Coordinates of C-alpha atoms and ligand atoms in Angstrom, one line a residue:
M1 CA -24.2 30.4 -13.2
R2 CA -23.7 26.9 -14.2
T3 CA -22.3 25.7 -17.5
F4 CA -22.7 22.2 -18.8
I5 CA -20.9 21.4 -22.0
C6 CA -21.3 18.1 -23.8
A7 CA -18.2 16.5 -24.9
V8 CA -19.1 14.4 -27.9
F9 CA -17.1 11.3 -28.7
L10 CA -17.2 8.9 -31.6
A11 CA -17.1 6.1 -29.1
A12 CA -19.9 7.3 -27.0
G13 CA -22.6 5.8 -29.2
L14 CA -21.0 2.4 -28.7
S15 CA -21.7 2.4 -25.0
A16 CA -25.4 2.5 -24.1
Q17 CA -24.6 2.4 -20.4
G18 CA -21.6 4.6 -20.7
G19 CA -23.3 7.6 -22.3
G20 CA -24.6 9.9 -19.6
G21 CA -26.9 12.3 -21.4
H22 CA -29.7 11.3 -23.8
D23 CA -27.6 12.9 -26.6
G24 CA -24.9 10.2 -26.0
G25 CA -22.3 12.6 -24.7
E26 CA -20.8 12.7 -21.3
K27 CA -21.7 15.8 -19.4
V28 CA -18.8 17.9 -17.9
D29 CA -19.5 20.8 -15.6
L30 CA -16.8 23.4 -16.4
Y31 CA -18.1 25.9 -13.9
T32 CA -17.6 23.5 -11.0
I33 CA -14.3 22.3 -12.4
N34 CA -13.1 25.9 -12.4
R35 CA -14.2 26.3 -8.7
I36 CA -12.5 23.0 -7.8
R37 CA -9.3 24.0 -9.4
N38 CA -9.2 27.4 -7.7
E39 CA -9.9 25.8 -4.3
A40 CA -7.3 23.1 -4.8
F41 CA -4.6 25.5 -6.0
Q42 CA -5.3 28.6 -3.9
N43 CA -6.5 27.3 -0.6
S44 CA -4.9 23.9 -0.4
K45 CA -4.8 21.9 2.9
V46 CA -3.1 18.9 1.3
M47 CA 0.4 19.6 2.9
E48 CA -1.2 20.3 6.3
N49 CA -2.9 16.9 6.1
A50 CA 0.4 15.3 5.0
F51 CA 2.2 17.0 7.9
Y52 CA 0.0 15.4 10.6
L53 CA 0.0 12.0 8.9
T54 CA 3.8 11.9 8.7
D55 CA 5.6 14.2 11.1
V56 CA 3.1 13.8 13.9
Y57 CA 1.7 10.3 13.5
G58 CA 4.1 8.4 11.3
P59 CA 5.0 5.6 11.0
R60 CA 1.5 4.0 10.9
L61 CA 1.9 0.3 10.8
T62 CA -1.4 -1.4 11.3
G63 CA -1.9 -2.1 15.0
S64 CA 0.5 0.5 16.2
P65 CA -0.3 3.6 18.3
G66 CA 0.7 5.8 15.3
I67 CA -2.2 4.5 13.1
Q68 CA -4.7 4.7 16.0
A69 CA -3.7 8.4 16.6
A70 CA -3.7 9.2 12.8
A71 CA -7.2 7.6 12.5
E72 CA -8.6 9.6 15.4
W73 CA -7.0 12.8 14.0
A74 CA -8.7 12.1 10.6
V75 CA -12.1 11.7 12.3
R76 CA -11.6 15.0 14.2
R77 CA -10.7 16.7 10.9
F78 CA -13.7 15.2 9.1
D79 CA -16.0 16.4 12.0
E80 CA -14.4 19.9 11.8
W81 CA -15.1 20.0 8.0
G82 CA -18.8 19.1 8.7
L83 CA -18.8 15.7 7.2
S84 CA -21.3 13.1 8.4
N85 CA -20.8 9.7 10.0
A86 CA -17.0 10.1 10.5
K87 CA -16.0 7.0 12.4
L88 CA -13.6 4.1 12.9
E89 CA -15.2 1.0 11.4
K90 CA -13.9 -2.2 13.0
W91 CA -12.6 -5.2 11.0
G92 CA -10.7 -8.2 12.1
P93 CA -8.9 -10.1 13.3
F94 CA -5.7 -8.5 12.0
G95 CA -3.3 -10.5 14.3
R96 CA -0.2 -9.5 16.2
T97 CA 0.4 -5.8 16.7
W98 CA 4.0 -4.6 16.5
Y99 CA 5.9 -1.3 16.9
C100 CA 9.4 -0.1 17.8
V101 CA 10.0 2.2 20.7
R102 CA 13.8 2.3 20.8
F103 CA 16.5 1.5 18.3
A104 CA 20.2 2.1 18.6
A105 CA 22.9 0.4 16.5
H106 CA 26.7 0.9 16.7
M107 CA 29.9 -0.5 15.5
K108 CA 32.3 -0.4 18.4
E109 CA 35.4 -2.2 16.9
P110 CA 37.6 -1.8 14.9
Q111 CA 36.5 1.9 15.0
Y112 CA 33.4 3.5 16.2
S113 CA 30.5 4.2 13.7
P114 CA 26.8 4.7 14.2
L115 CA 24.9 2.3 11.9
I116 CA 22.0 3.4 9.7
G117 CA 19.1 0.9 9.9
F118 CA 15.9 -0.1 11.6
A119 CA 14.2 -3.0 13.4
R120 CA 12.4 -5.3 11.0
P121 CA 8.7 -5.6 11.8
W122 CA 7.4 -8.5 13.9
S123 CA 10.8 -9.2 15.4
P124 CA 11.4 -8.9 19.2
G125 CA 13.8 -6.5 20.9
T126 CA 17.2 -7.2 22.4
N127 CA 16.0 -7.0 26.0
G128 CA 18.7 -4.4 27.0
T129 CA 22.0 -3.7 25.4
L130 CA 23.4 -6.5 23.2
T131 CA 27.1 -6.4 22.4
G132 CA 28.6 -9.1 20.3
D133 CA 30.7 -10.3 17.4
P134 CA 29.1 -10.8 14.0
V135 CA 29.4 -13.9 11.9
L136 CA 28.6 -14.4 8.2
A137 CA 26.0 -17.2 7.8
P138 CA 24.0 -16.8 4.5
I139 CA 21.1 -19.2 4.8
H140 CA 19.3 -19.7 1.5
T141 CA 18.9 -23.5 1.4
E142 CA 18.4 -26.5 3.7
A143 CA 22.0 -27.3 3.2
D144 CA 23.0 -23.9 4.6
M145 CA 21.1 -24.8 7.8
E146 CA 23.0 -28.0 8.1
K147 CA 26.3 -26.2 7.5
F148 CA 25.7 -23.7 10.3
K149 CA 24.0 -26.0 12.8
G150 CA 25.5 -25.6 16.3
K151 CA 27.7 -22.7 15.3
L152 CA 25.4 -19.6 15.8
K153 CA 24.6 -19.6 19.5
G154 CA 24.6 -16.1 20.9
K155 CA 25.9 -14.6 17.6
I156 CA 25.0 -11.6 15.6
V157 CA 24.3 -13.3 12.3
L158 CA 24.7 -11.6 8.8
L159 CA 22.2 -13.5 6.7
E160 CA 23.6 -12.5 3.3
N161 CA 27.0 -12.1 1.7
A162 CA 28.4 -8.7 0.9
R163 CA 26.7 -7.2 -2.1
P164 CA 28.8 -4.2 -3.3
S165 CA 26.7 -1.2 -4.3
P166 CA 27.0 -0.3 -8.0
L167 CA 27.4 3.3 -9.3
I168 CA 24.0 4.9 -10.1
T169 CA 24.4 7.5 -12.7
A170 CA 20.7 8.1 -13.5
G171 CA 18.6 10.5 -11.5
L172 CA 16.5 9.0 -8.7
A173 CA 13.4 11.0 -9.6
R174 CA 11.6 11.0 -12.9
R175 CA 8.4 11.9 -14.8
L176 CA 6.7 9.7 -17.3
T177 CA 7.7 10.7 -20.8
N178 CA 5.1 11.3 -23.6
E179 CA 6.5 8.1 -25.3
E180 CA 6.0 6.1 -22.1
L181 CA 2.4 7.4 -21.7
A182 CA 1.7 6.7 -25.4
A183 CA 2.9 3.1 -25.0
E184 CA 0.9 2.7 -21.8
A185 CA -2.2 3.9 -23.6
L186 CA -2.0 1.0 -26.1
A187 CA -3.8 -2.2 -25.2
P188 CA -1.4 -4.9 -24.2
D189 CA -1.5 -8.3 -25.9
P190 CA -2.8 -10.1 -23.9
S191 CA -3.6 -8.0 -20.9
P192 CA -1.0 -8.5 -18.2
E193 CA -0.9 -6.3 -15.1
S194 CA 1.1 -3.2 -15.6
P195 CA 3.8 -2.5 -13.1
F196 CA 2.4 -0.1 -10.6
F197 CA 5.6 2.0 -10.6
A198 CA 8.8 2.1 -12.6
P199 CA 11.1 -0.9 -12.0
I200 CA 13.3 -0.4 -9.0
P201 CA 17.1 -0.6 -9.7
R202 CA 17.7 -3.7 -7.6
L203 CA 20.9 -5.5 -7.0
P204 CA 20.9 -9.2 -7.8
Q205 CA 19.0 -10.7 -4.8
P206 CA 19.3 -14.2 -3.3
L207 CA 16.2 -16.3 -4.1
P208 CA 13.4 -15.6 -1.7
Y209 CA 13.0 -19.3 -1.0
P210 CA 14.4 -22.5 -2.4
G211 CA 12.6 -23.5 -5.6
Y212 CA 11.6 -20.0 -6.5
T213 CA 10.6 -19.8 -10.1
G214 CA 10.3 -16.1 -10.6
K215 CA 6.6 -16.0 -9.8
E216 CA 5.9 -15.3 -6.1
D217 CA 4.2 -18.1 -4.3
H218 CA 3.0 -16.6 -1.0
E219 CA 2.5 -19.9 0.8
A220 CA 6.0 -21.2 -0.2
A221 CA 7.6 -18.0 0.9
R222 CA 5.7 -18.2 4.2
K223 CA 6.8 -21.8 4.8
W224 CA 10.4 -21.0 4.1
R225 CA 10.4 -17.9 6.4
N226 CA 8.9 -20.0 9.2
K227 CA 11.5 -22.7 8.7
V228 CA 14.4 -20.2 8.8
N229 CA 13.0 -18.4 11.8
R230 CA 12.5 -21.6 13.7
F231 CA 16.1 -22.6 12.9
L232 CA 17.5 -19.3 14.1
R233 CA 15.5 -19.4 17.3
E234 CA 16.4 -23.0 18.0
E235 CA 20.1 -22.2 17.4
G236 CA 20.0 -19.4 19.9
V237 CA 20.9 -16.6 17.5
A238 CA 21.1 -13.3 19.3
L239 CA 20.2 -11.0 16.4
T240 CA 20.2 -11.1 12.6
L241 CA 21.3 -8.5 10.0
I242 CA 20.3 -8.0 6.4
P243 CA 21.3 -5.3 4.0
G244 CA 18.6 -3.1 2.4
Y245 CA 17.3 -4.5 -0.9
G246 CA 17.7 -1.3 -2.9
T247 CA 21.0 0.3 -4.0
D248 CA 21.0 2.2 -0.8
G249 CA 23.3 5.2 -0.2
G250 CA 21.8 5.5 3.3
T251 CA 18.3 4.6 2.1
V252 CA 17.3 1.3 3.7
F253 CA 14.5 -0.8 2.1
A254 CA 13.5 -3.8 4.1
T255 CA 10.7 -6.3 4.6
A256 CA 9.3 -7.8 7.8
A257 CA 11.3 -10.5 9.6
G258 CA 8.2 -12.1 11.2
S259 CA 4.5 -12.0 10.6
R260 CA 1.2 -10.7 12.0
E261 CA -0.3 -14.2 11.9
L262 CA -0.2 -16.1 15.2
R263 CA 0.4 -19.4 13.4
D264 CA 3.8 -18.0 12.1
E265 CA 7.1 -18.3 13.9
V266 CA 8.6 -15.4 15.8
P267 CA 12.2 -14.7 14.6
P268 CA 15.1 -13.5 16.8
P269 CA 15.7 -9.7 16.9
A270 CA 16.2 -8.6 13.3
V271 CA 17.7 -5.5 11.8
A272 CA 18.1 -4.1 8.3
L273 CA 21.2 -1.9 7.7
T274 CA 22.1 0.3 4.9
L275 CA 24.1 -1.6 2.3
E276 CA 27.3 0.3 2.8
H277 CA 27.3 -0.3 6.5
Y278 CA 26.4 -3.9 6.1
D279 CA 29.1 -4.5 3.5
R280 CA 31.7 -2.9 5.7
I281 CA 30.9 -5.4 8.5
A282 CA 30.9 -8.3 6.0
R283 CA 34.3 -7.3 4.5
L284 CA 35.8 -7.0 8.0
I285 CA 34.6 -10.5 8.8
E286 CA 35.9 -11.9 5.6
K287 CA 39.3 -10.4 6.3
K288 CA 39.2 -11.9 9.8
T289 CA 39.4 -8.4 11.5
P290 CA 37.6 -8.4 14.9
V291 CA 34.3 -6.5 14.8
T292 CA 32.2 -5.6 17.8
L293 CA 28.6 -4.4 17.3
Q294 CA 26.2 -3.1 19.8
F295 CA 22.4 -2.9 19.6
D296 CA 19.7 -1.7 22.0
I297 CA 16.2 -2.4 20.6
E298 CA 12.9 -2.3 22.2
N299 CA 9.9 -3.5 20.2
R300 CA 6.4 -4.0 21.5
M301 CA 4.6 -7.0 20.1
E302 CA 1.3 -8.3 21.5
N303 CA 1.1 -12.0 20.7
E304 CA -2.7 -12.2 20.3
E305 CA -5.4 -11.6 17.7
K306 CA -6.1 -7.9 17.6
D307 CA -8.8 -6.2 15.4
S308 CA -8.2 -3.2 13.2
F309 CA -10.4 -0.5 11.6
N310 CA -11.0 1.5 8.5
V311 CA -11.8 5.2 8.8
T312 CA -14.9 6.4 6.9
A313 CA -16.9 9.7 6.5
E314 CA -19.5 11.0 4.1
I315 CA -21.1 13.9 2.4
P316 CA -24.7 12.6 2.2
G317 CA -26.4 12.9 -1.2
A318 CA -29.0 15.6 -1.4
G319 CA -31.6 17.0 -3.8
K320 CA -34.7 15.7 -5.5
T321 CA -33.2 13.2 -7.8
G322 CA -33.7 10.3 -5.4
K323 CA -30.0 9.2 -5.7
K324 CA -28.9 9.8 -2.2
D325 CA -28.8 6.0 -1.4
E326 CA -26.3 5.6 -4.2
V327 CA -22.7 6.0 -3.2
V328 CA -19.4 7.1 -4.8
M329 CA -16.3 6.1 -2.9
L330 CA -12.8 7.4 -2.8
G331 CA -9.9 6.2 -0.7
A332 CA -6.3 5.4 0.1
H333 CA -4.6 3.3 2.7
L334 CA -3.8 4.9 6.0
D335 CA -1.4 2.2 7.2
S336 CA 2.3 2.5 6.3
W337 CA 5.5 0.5 6.5
T338 CA 8.0 1.3 9.2
G339 CA 11.5 2.8 8.9
G340 CA 10.2 6.2 7.6
T341 CA 6.9 7.9 8.3
G342 CA 5.0 6.4 5.3
A343 CA 4.9 9.8 3.4
T344 CA 4.6 8.6 -0.2
D345 CA 3.1 5.2 0.8
N346 CA 0.6 6.4 1.5
A347 CA 0.1 9.6 3.5
A348 CA 0.2 11.1 0.0
G349 CA -3.0 9.3 -1.1
C350 CA -4.7 10.0 2.3
A351 CA -3.8 13.7 2.3
V352 CA -5.1 14.0 -1.3
T353 CA -8.4 12.1 -0.8
M354 CA -9.0 14.0 2.5
E355 CA -8.4 17.2 0.5
V356 CA -10.8 16.1 -2.2
I357 CA -13.6 15.6 0.3
R358 CA -12.8 18.9 2.0
I359 CA -12.9 20.7 -1.4
L360 CA -16.3 19.2 -2.2
K361 CA -17.7 20.1 1.2
T362 CA -16.2 23.6 1.2
L363 CA -17.6 24.5 -2.2
K364 CA -21.1 23.2 -1.2
V365 CA -21.5 21.6 -4.6
D366 CA -24.7 19.8 -5.2
L367 CA -24.1 16.1 -4.9
P368 CA -27.1 13.9 -5.7
R369 CA -25.2 10.8 -4.6
T370 CA -23.5 10.2 -1.3
V371 CA -19.8 10.6 -1.4
R372 CA -17.9 8.5 1.1
I373 CA -14.2 8.5 1.9
A374 CA -12.4 5.4 3.3
L375 CA -8.9 5.3 4.7
W376 CA -7.9 1.7 4.9
T377 CA -5.6 -0.3 7.2
G378 CA -3.9 -3.6 6.7
E379 CA -3.1 -2.7 3.0
E380 CA 0.5 -3.6 3.4
Q381 CA -0.4 -7.0 4.6
G382 CA -2.6 -7.8 1.6
L383 CA -5.4 -5.2 1.2
L384 CA -6.9 -6.6 4.4
G385 CA -9.0 -3.5 5.4
S386 CA -10.5 -2.9 2.0
K387 CA -11.2 -6.6 1.5
A388 CA -13.0 -6.8 4.9
Y389 CA -15.0 -3.6 4.0
V390 CA -16.1 -5.0 0.6
K391 CA -17.1 -8.3 2.2
E392 CA -19.1 -6.5 5.0
H393 CA -20.9 -4.0 2.6
F394 CA -20.9 -5.3 -0.9
A395 CA -20.2 -9.0 -1.6
D396 CA -18.4 -12.1 -0.5
R397 CA -15.6 -12.8 -3.0
E398 CA -15.7 -16.5 -2.2
T399 CA -19.4 -17.1 -2.9
M400 CA -20.2 -13.9 -4.8
A401 CA -23.3 -13.6 -2.6
L402 CA -24.2 -9.9 -3.1
K403 CA -25.5 -7.5 -0.4
P404 CA -28.1 -4.8 -1.2
E405 CA -25.3 -2.1 -1.1
H406 CA -23.6 -3.8 -4.1
A407 CA -26.4 -2.5 -6.3
R408 CA -25.9 1.1 -5.0
L409 CA -22.2 1.6 -5.3
S410 CA -21.4 3.6 -8.4
G411 CA -17.6 3.4 -8.2
Y412 CA -14.5 3.6 -6.2
F413 CA -11.4 5.8 -6.9
N414 CA -8.1 5.0 -5.3
L415 CA -4.8 6.9 -5.0
D416 CA -1.7 4.9 -3.9
N417 CA 1.3 5.2 -6.3
G418 CA 3.3 7.7 -4.4
T419 CA 3.6 11.5 -4.5
G420 CA 3.6 11.7 -8.4
K421 CA 0.9 13.7 -10.1
I422 CA -1.9 12.1 -12.0
R423 CA -1.1 11.4 -15.6
G424 CA -4.2 9.4 -16.5
V425 CA -6.2 6.3 -15.4
Y426 CA -6.3 2.6 -15.8
L427 CA -9.6 1.4 -17.1
Q428 CA -9.0 -2.0 -15.4
D429 CA -10.4 -3.8 -18.5
N430 CA -13.6 -1.8 -18.4
D431 CA -13.7 -0.2 -21.9
M432 CA -17.2 1.2 -21.2
M433 CA -15.5 3.7 -18.9
R434 CA -13.3 5.1 -21.7
P435 CA -15.7 7.8 -23.0
V436 CA -16.5 8.7 -19.4
F437 CA -12.9 9.2 -18.4
E438 CA -12.1 10.9 -21.7
A439 CA -14.7 13.5 -21.0
W440 CA -13.8 13.9 -17.3
L441 CA -10.1 14.2 -17.9
A442 CA -10.3 16.5 -21.0
P443 CA -10.4 19.7 -18.9
F444 CA -7.2 18.6 -17.2
K445 CA -5.1 18.2 -20.3
D446 CA -3.0 21.2 -19.4
L447 CA -2.2 19.5 -16.1
G448 CA -0.7 16.5 -17.9
A449 CA -3.5 14.0 -17.1
S450 CA -5.0 12.6 -20.3
T451 CA -3.7 9.0 -20.7
I452 CA -6.4 6.4 -20.6
T453 CA -5.4 2.8 -20.8
I454 CA -7.5 -0.4 -20.9
R455 CA -4.7 -2.0 -18.8
K456 CA -5.1 -3.2 -15.3
T457 CA -3.0 -2.2 -12.4
G458 CA -2.5 -4.0 -9.2
G459 CA -1.0 -3.7 -5.8
T460 CA -3.6 -1.6 -4.0
D461 CA -7.2 -1.3 -2.7
H462 CA -9.2 -0.7 -5.9
L463 CA -8.6 -4.5 -6.5
S464 CA -10.9 -5.4 -3.6
F465 CA -13.8 -3.6 -5.4
D466 CA -12.9 -4.9 -8.8
A467 CA -12.8 -8.4 -7.4
V468 CA -16.5 -8.4 -6.8
G469 CA -17.5 -6.7 -10.0
L470 CA -17.6 -3.1 -8.7
P471 CA -16.0 -0.3 -10.8
G472 CA -12.7 0.4 -9.0
F473 CA -10.0 2.5 -10.4
Q474 CA -6.4 3.6 -9.7
F475 CA -4.8 6.5 -11.5
I476 CA -1.6 6.5 -13.5
Q477 CA 1.0 8.6 -11.6
D478 CA 4.5 9.9 -12.2
P479 CA 6.9 7.5 -10.4
V480 CA 9.0 10.4 -9.1
E481 CA 11.2 8.6 -6.5
Y482 CA 8.8 5.9 -5.5
G483 CA 10.8 2.9 -6.6
T484 CA 14.3 4.4 -6.1
R485 CA 14.1 6.2 -2.8
T486 CA 10.8 6.1 -0.9
H487 CA 8.7 3.0 -1.3
H488 CA 9.1 1.0 2.0
S489 CA 12.3 2.8 2.9
N490 CA 13.6 4.8 5.9
M491 CA 13.5 7.9 3.7
D492 CA 9.8 7.8 3.1
L493 CA 9.5 11.2 4.8
Y494 CA 7.5 14.4 4.4
D495 CA 10.4 16.1 2.5
R496 CA 9.9 13.7 -0.4
L497 CA 6.3 14.8 -0.9
Q498 CA 5.8 17.1 -3.9
Q499 CA 3.2 19.8 -3.1
P500 CA 2.4 20.7 -6.7
D501 CA 1.8 17.1 -7.6
L502 CA -0.5 16.5 -4.6
M503 CA -2.5 19.7 -5.4
Q504 CA -2.9 18.6 -9.0
A505 CA -4.1 15.1 -7.9
A506 CA -6.6 16.6 -5.5
A507 CA -8.1 18.9 -8.2
I508 CA -8.4 16.0 -10.7
M509 CA -9.8 13.5 -8.2
A510 CA -12.3 16.0 -6.8
S511 CA -13.6 16.6 -10.3
V512 CA -13.8 12.9 -11.0
V513 CA -15.7 12.2 -7.8
Y514 CA -18.0 15.2 -8.4
H515 CA -18.9 14.0 -11.9
A516 CA -19.4 10.4 -10.7
A517 CA -21.7 11.7 -7.9
T518 CA -23.7 13.9 -10.3
R519 CA -23.8 11.7 -13.4
D520 CA -27.3 10.7 -14.6
Q521 CA -26.5 7.0 -14.4
M522 CA -24.3 4.9 -12.2
L523 CA -21.0 3.9 -13.8
P524 CA -21.0 1.0 -16.2
R525 CA -19.9 -2.3 -14.7
K526 CA -18.1 -5.3 -16.1
E527 CA -19.6 -8.7 -15.9
L528 CA -19.9 -10.1 -12.4
P529 CA -16.9 -12.4 -11.7
K530 CA -17.4 -16.0 -10.7
P531 CA -17.1 -17.1 -7.1
E532 CA -13.6 -17.8 -6.0
P533 CA -13.5 -20.3 -3.1
K534 CA -10.5 -19.7 -0.9
K535 CA -7.7 -22.2 -1.2
K536 CA -7.1 -23.9 2.1
P537 CA -3.7 -23.5 3.6
E538 CA -1.7 -26.7 3.4
E539 CA -1.8 -27.3 7.2
E540 CA -5.6 -27.5 7.0
K541 CA -5.6 -29.8 3.9
E542 CA -3.1 -32.1 5.7
K543 CA -5.3 -32.2 8.8
E544 CA -8.4 -33.0 6.8
K545 CA -6.5 -35.8 5.0
Q546 CA -5.4 -37.2 8.3
E547 CA -9.0 -37.0 9.7
K548 CA -10.4 -38.8 6.6
A549 CA -7.7 -41.4 6.9
S550 CA -8.5 -42.1 10.5
V551 CA -12.2 -42.3 9.7
V552 CA -11.5 -44.8 7.0
A553 CA -9.2 -46.7 9.3
G554 CA -11.8 -46.7 12.1
H555 CA -14.5 -48.3 10.0
Ligands
LIG1 ZN1 0.7 1.8 -0.6

């Protein structure tokens, strides 16, 4: 037996498009929600998914063997579950591939100590064992380069000064409080992007590049990184060391040393060490005590343009409503950072979205619209996989030329803020969705998911859809240890995944996707954005200027 209840909301009448039924209320199918909850909590496969994605195939940096194997495993799993069209869908080019196959780091003098750390992506290996004395050479300005010119040949270079670790008295893991959720539910004035997880306790950091104003300029950062990397290579530096950027305690957070892009400079071998080990070396150098370090690192980097892929699979729409060509999508990014196995970023989201589609398929619920899952790659390098997919299927962000599929995508639901359970949803400035989500989340109040905020959130793949005027949403999640321990660290491992949270997220997302796929109308959309022609990189602008100048000079 099937029970439909009509949740009636004062606001529903305001939204002609948003109201699902002719009575103005949003239909909620409690019978199916009950089945979904039971399947999600009593027969969960979410931790099994997470095990394969992390322990077996992690890390999953885009272009590495790990992500290839994880993608092929996901396709096999989708086939086993009876999904349709499970496949790897190519996009590209991504650029250089990179992965580490061996890493050993030791302090030999003044006493032996193993060093906790990892090779920074897109740096080369040491070509055998490298033994050497470290020197302190913080390079944050052009003047620093002048100062160290000619002094770094064959050296292991510490790129930053010692940065003593403060005492952390607060717990690393936390839940959002009722007060925080209530504050998040209020409209901001004016609408800035909400932080996508609680602020990370960070030590004072050196400026990312000279002239940094507090607002990240990607191109300026890139130019500076290239300049430093060129300098380090030309000076013949043997290897560079940086401390992790968190408060550490054995947890190393680190960024790439080089880049996937062929036009960018390749750095010398580069290692991030846990702050305590880094500081020990720096203090020894400062006190003029001889230090000997030893590294043996093998990284594989193919210096050519390589393509990548997204993984997709479907439950085709069925029934007599004629809606099977309309699509509801859900997804998460399959690629990870290195150091750990990418458990909370974002095996968690992949394990949950895979569980969602398994639940819907297992329960054989009637889905008039097609439900499609996508596991993206290249997210960590700038949402590359989802952007490529949106451009291929829906619309070109630069021209806003729409493809026929643009008219048939009802909405996209993303999960990528760690292991924390769902506490609500960001409307992403689409207030027409408020009565819809209010009705959909109402049956999950007892699971703590009822906050609905007009705010936008950034940092992940729903933005690729939102950018071309398609309804794309990311959920509000408890931060748990995302900022403090796991996000882009060597401790982003299976153990940090919280099973009850992932089960809760799967139940809620399965219900949301089910209701989107069965709703009378497609989801209400915001106004179409204007075309956004790509800004040309400075090199190209410079070249054009020179060409123009030579044409003028020639005539
Ligand atoms: Zn992520």
